[in-house]
Amino acid sequence: RMWNAMRKAKDEAKKPNWPNVLKLTLQAQAAFRDWYDRTELPAGVKVDPDSDITILYANNTIYGELTKGGWTRWEDWKLRYTTDEDKSKNNAELKVTIYNGDYFVHGYQNVDFGGGRGWENQFKSSTKVAGSGCWFTFGRAHWTPNNKPPVFIPAADPAKPSQPVMRKFHIKYNYEPSRRLRFYQYDPIHHDVAIYSIH
């Protein structure tokens, strides 16, 4: 949207048609703001009120927004249990809605990176020994998929550009969350650009 608007504005400036240049420039700026903050859905995409998080794949990028607000913290899953009774209550269920607006297939994988078993600082803090600056280590189990196999979302139909494909599913967590990284969400097919983690 941003580059299309800027190209059209350039063409309009050659005519010159300054009112159209201004209108297209404002459209490009709005598209830039959507692209700049991926913790909110772009303009025109609504959060699903029946889900905890709504995700949109568009322009080979992942955008996400939590239904209850906030940047990247899902507060419904935070119990640090100390007894078996607490453990039995810790069954948070994540409800996910995903839209694919791209004209190719996307995948969705939800992963616990190590600390989800309470081992996030098992060995040492690397900042105290002149390390790279991370506050955690991955511990024994460096990653565990929370959904197996990954969910695949079909490509959108180019004949219907304003109708992305939608998928809904639930993930039940039956263990205590990491204090640092609760779950790491990404597209296993296009991992280089599509990441949206929840802390």
mmCIF file of C-alpha atoms in Angstrom, residues 2-174:
data_model
loop_
_atom_site.group_PDB
_atom_site.id
_atom_site.type_symbol
_atom_site.label_atom_id
_atom_site.label_comp_id
_atom_site.label_asym_id
_atom_site.label_seq_id
_atom_site.Cartn_x
_atom_site.Cartn_y
_atom_site.Cartn_z
ATOM 1 C CA MET A 2 2.794 2.390 0.898
ATOM 2 C CA TRP A 3 4.864 1.889 -2.252
ATOM 3 C CA ASN A 4 1.819 1.811 -4.545
ATOM 4 C CA ALA A 5 0.625 5.124 -3.107
ATOM 5 C CA MET A 6 4.086 6.707 -3.459
ATOM 6 C CA ARG A 7 4.434 5.561 -7.078
ATOM 7 C CA LYS A 8 0.997 6.962 -7.903
ATOM 8 C CA ALA A 9 1.894 10.222 -6.128
ATOM 9 C CA LYS A 10 5.049 10.477 -8.256
ATOM 10 C CA ASP A 11 2.976 10.044 -11.436
ATOM 11 C CA GLU A 12 0.448 12.648 -10.244
ATOM 12 C CA ALA A 13 3.277 15.114 -9.494
ATOM 13 C CA LYS A 14 4.396 14.925 -13.143
ATOM 14 C CA LYS A 15 0.978 16.135 -14.387
ATOM 15 C CA PRO A 16 1.004 18.124 -11.918
ATOM 16 C CA ASN A 17 -2.075 17.266 -9.828
ATOM 17 C CA TRP A 18 -1.144 18.469 -6.326
ATOM 18 C CA PRO A 19 -4.434 17.618 -4.535
ATOM 19 C CA ASN A 20 -4.009 13.964 -5.601
ATOM 20 C CA VAL A 21 -0.326 14.037 -4.577
ATOM 21 C CA LEU A 22 -1.342 15.159 -1.090
ATOM 22 C CA LYS A 23 -4.090 12.534 -0.843
ATOM 23 C CA LEU A 24 -1.752 9.722 -1.952
ATOM 24 C CA THR A 25 1.045 10.909 0.356
ATOM 25 C CA LEU A 26 -1.333 10.744 3.339
ATOM 26 C CA GLN A 27 -2.306 7.202 2.269
ATOM 27 C CA ALA A 28 1.375 6.232 2.119
ATOM 28 C CA GLN A 29 2.002 7.706 5.583
ATOM 29 C CA ALA A 30 -0.938 5.723 7.042
ATOM 30 C CA ALA A 31 0.401 2.536 5.431
ATOM 31 C CA PHE A 32 3.855 3.265 6.862
ATOM 32 C CA ARG A 33 2.385 3.602 10.380
ATOM 33 C CA ASP A 34 0.621 0.228 9.937
ATOM 34 C CA TRP A 35 3.866 -1.412 8.802
ATOM 35 C CA TYR A 36 5.968 0.221 11.524
ATOM 36 C CA ASP A 37 4.032 -1.268 14.475
ATOM 37 C CA ARG A 38 3.287 -4.969 14.071
ATOM 38 C CA THR A 39 1.777 -5.241 17.594
ATOM 39 C CA GLU A 40 -1.438 -3.738 16.205
ATOM 40 C CA LEU A 41 -3.435 -4.882 13.215
ATOM 41 C CA PRO A 42 -3.354 -2.612 10.159
ATOM 42 C CA ALA A 43 -6.227 -0.226 9.455
ATOM 43 C CA GLY A 44 -9.323 -2.052 8.243
ATOM 44 C CA VAL A 45 -8.498 -5.336 10.032
ATOM 45 C CA LYS A 46 -10.539 -5.926 13.186
ATOM 46 C CA VAL A 47 -9.607 -7.933 16.279
ATOM 47 C CA ASP A 48 -11.736 -11.066 16.721
ATOM 48 C CA PRO A 49 -13.487 -10.519 20.098
ATOM 49 C CA ASP A 50 -13.871 -14.301 20.538
ATOM 50 C CA SER A 51 -10.090 -14.866 20.418
ATOM 51 C CA ASP A 52 -7.193 -13.940 22.688
ATOM 52 C CA ILE A 53 -5.027 -12.903 19.768
ATOM 53 C CA THR A 54 -5.742 -12.060 16.129
ATOM 54 C CA ILE A 55 -2.931 -12.503 13.622
ATOM 55 C CA LEU A 56 -2.714 -11.241 10.052
ATOM 56 C CA TYR A 57 -0.242 -12.387 7.416
ATOM 57 C CA ALA A 58 0.162 -9.651 4.800
ATOM 58 C CA ASN A 59 3.095 -8.621 2.602
ATOM 59 C CA ASN A 60 4.978 -11.668 3.918
ATOM 60 C CA THR A 61 4.887 -10.160 7.426
ATOM 61 C CA ILE A 62 3.033 -11.129 10.598
ATOM 62 C CA TYR A 63 0.907 -8.581 12.464
ATOM 63 C CA GLY A 64 -0.781 -9.430 15.759
ATOM 64 C CA GLU A 65 -3.016 -7.791 18.316
ATOM 65 C CA LEU A 66 -4.109 -9.018 21.711
ATOM 66 C CA THR A 67 -7.863 -8.735 22.266
ATOM 67 C CA LYS A 68 -7.419 -7.326 25.784
ATOM 68 C CA GLY A 69 -4.762 -4.876 24.645
ATOM 69 C CA GLY A 70 -1.095 -4.568 25.487
ATOM 70 C CA TRP A 71 1.978 -5.021 23.356
ATOM 71 C CA THR A 72 3.121 -8.586 23.761
ATOM 72 C CA ARG A 73 1.962 -9.867 27.167
ATOM 73 C CA TRP A 74 -0.875 -12.403 27.478
ATOM 74 C CA GLU A 75 -1.893 -11.939 31.115
ATOM 75 C CA ASP A 76 -4.278 -14.908 31.253
ATOM 76 C CA TRP A 77 -1.327 -17.300 31.614
ATOM 77 C CA LYS A 78 0.931 -16.257 34.450
ATOM 78 C CA LEU A 79 0.514 -18.690 37.339
ATOM 79 C CA ARG A 80 3.757 -19.825 38.952
ATOM 80 C CA TYR A 81 2.542 -22.869 40.829
ATOM 81 C CA THR A 82 4.012 -24.245 44.028
ATOM 82 C CA THR A 83 1.561 -27.052 44.828
ATOM 83 C CA ASP A 84 -0.215 -29.806 42.894
ATOM 84 C CA GLU A 85 -3.478 -27.933 43.446
ATOM 85 C CA ASP A 86 -2.025 -24.828 41.747
ATOM 86 C CA LYS A 87 -0.703 -27.012 38.942
ATOM 87 C CA SER A 88 -4.161 -28.471 38.295
ATOM 88 C CA LYS A 89 -5.577 -24.955 37.832
ATOM 89 C CA ASN A 90 -2.917 -23.938 35.323
ATOM 90 C CA ASN A 91 -4.743 -24.889 32.125
ATOM 91 C CA ALA A 92 -4.792 -21.648 30.174
ATOM 92 C CA GLU A 93 -6.336 -21.939 26.721
ATOM 93 C CA LEU A 94 -5.105 -19.618 23.987
ATOM 94 C CA LYS A 95 -7.708 -18.822 21.325
ATOM 95 C CA VAL A 96 -6.094 -17.772 18.051
ATOM 96 C CA THR A 97 -7.630 -16.281 14.904
ATOM 97 C CA ILE A 98 -5.354 -16.050 11.864
ATOM 98 C CA TYR A 99 -5.989 -14.241 8.580
ATOM 99 C CA ASN A 100 -3.856 -14.818 5.500
ATOM 100 C CA GLY A 101 -4.002 -11.885 3.097
ATOM 101 C CA ASP A 102 -1.030 -13.053 1.003
ATOM 102 C CA TYR A 103 -1.403 -14.971 -2.244
ATOM 103 C CA PHE A 104 0.681 -17.878 -0.955
ATOM 104 C CA VAL A 105 0.392 -20.391 1.887
ATOM 105 C CA HIS A 106 1.509 -19.408 5.386
ATOM 106 C CA GLY A 107 2.114 -21.603 8.412
ATOM 107 C CA TYR A 108 1.683 -21.004 12.144
ATOM 108 C CA GLN A 109 3.867 -22.561 14.825
ATOM 109 C CA ASN A 110 3.683 -21.827 18.556
ATOM 110 C CA VAL A 111 6.822 -22.809 20.491
ATOM 111 C CA ASP A 112 8.035 -22.817 24.091
ATOM 112 C CA PHE A 113 11.712 -21.841 24.014
ATOM 113 C CA GLY A 114 13.235 -23.554 27.000
ATOM 114 C CA GLY A 115 12.294 -21.431 29.961
ATOM 115 C CA GLY A 116 8.751 -22.760 30.050
ATOM 116 C CA ARG A 117 9.893 -25.507 32.423
ATOM 117 C CA GLY A 118 11.312 -23.081 34.989
ATOM 118 C CA TRP A 119 14.906 -23.461 33.734
ATOM 119 C CA GLU A 120 15.333 -20.053 32.169
ATOM 120 C CA ASN A 121 18.251 -19.087 34.441
ATOM 121 C CA GLN A 122 19.524 -22.570 35.210
ATOM 122 C CA PHE A 123 23.183 -21.966 34.454
ATOM 123 C CA LYS A 124 23.995 -18.252 34.762
ATOM 124 C CA SER A 125 23.179 -14.746 33.625
ATOM 125 C CA SER A 126 25.556 -13.970 30.799
ATOM 126 C CA THR A 127 25.499 -10.258 31.642
ATOM 127 C CA LYS A 128 27.354 -10.936 34.916
ATOM 128 C CA VAL A 129 30.257 -12.645 33.181
ATOM 129 C CA ALA A 130 30.714 -10.204 30.283
ATOM 130 C CA GLY A 131 28.504 -12.212 27.952
ATOM 131 C CA SER A 132 26.339 -11.155 25.034
ATOM 132 C CA GLY A 133 23.779 -9.495 27.285
ATOM 133 C CA CYS A 134 20.953 -12.051 27.360
ATOM 134 C CA TRP A 135 19.350 -12.605 30.772
ATOM 135 C CA PHE A 136 18.544 -16.264 30.257
ATOM 136 C CA THR A 137 19.803 -19.573 28.920
ATOM 137 C CA PHE A 138 17.711 -22.066 27.028
ATOM 138 C CA GLY A 139 18.235 -24.798 29.618
ATOM 139 C CA ARG A 140 17.962 -28.517 28.896
ATOM 140 C CA ALA A 141 15.000 -28.606 26.498
ATOM 141 C CA HIS A 142 15.815 -25.745 24.164
ATOM 142 C CA TRP A 143 12.433 -25.817 22.411
ATOM 143 C CA THR A 144 9.101 -27.617 22.513
ATOM 144 C CA PRO A 145 6.310 -27.088 19.946
ATOM 145 C CA ASN A 146 2.969 -26.247 21.549
ATOM 146 C CA ASN A 147 1.028 -27.166 18.410
ATOM 147 C CA LYS A 148 1.973 -30.203 16.319
ATOM 148 C CA PRO A 149 1.978 -30.223 13.374
ATOM 149 C CA PRO A 150 2.049 -26.543 12.361
ATOM 150 C CA VAL A 151 -1.242 -25.029 11.193
ATOM 151 C CA PHE A 152 -1.207 -24.126 7.493
ATOM 152 C CA ILE A 153 -3.352 -21.279 6.204
ATOM 153 C CA PRO A 154 -4.231 -21.411 2.492
ATOM 154 C CA ALA A 155 -3.391 -18.553 0.161
ATOM 155 C CA ALA A 156 -5.870 -15.734 -0.357
ATOM 156 C CA ASP A 157 -7.691 -15.622 -3.694
ATOM 157 C CA PRO A 158 -6.235 -12.892 -5.985
ATOM 158 C CA ALA A 159 -9.736 -12.450 -7.432
ATOM 159 C CA LYS A 160 -10.943 -11.402 -3.944
ATOM 160 C CA PRO A 161 -8.164 -9.132 -2.633
ATOM 161 C CA SER A 162 -10.194 -7.810 0.308
ATOM 162 C CA GLN A 163 -11.128 -11.266 1.636
ATOM 163 C CA PRO A 164 -8.253 -12.971 3.478
ATOM 164 C CA VAL A 165 -8.508 -16.648 4.404
ATOM 165 C CA MET A 166 -9.327 -17.194 8.090
ATOM 166 C CA ARG A 167 -8.494 -20.070 10.466
ATOM 167 C CA LYS A 168 -9.352 -20.411 14.190
ATOM 168 C CA PHE A 169 -7.912 -22.840 16.717
ATOM 169 C CA HIS A 170 -7.146 -23.255 20.433
ATOM 170 C CA ILE A 171 -3.950 -24.250 22.250
ATOM 171 C CA LYS A 172 -4.169 -25.541 25.832
ATOM 172 C CA TYR A 173 -1.175 -24.908 28.071
ATOM 173 C CA ASN A 174 -0.846 -27.388 30.931
#
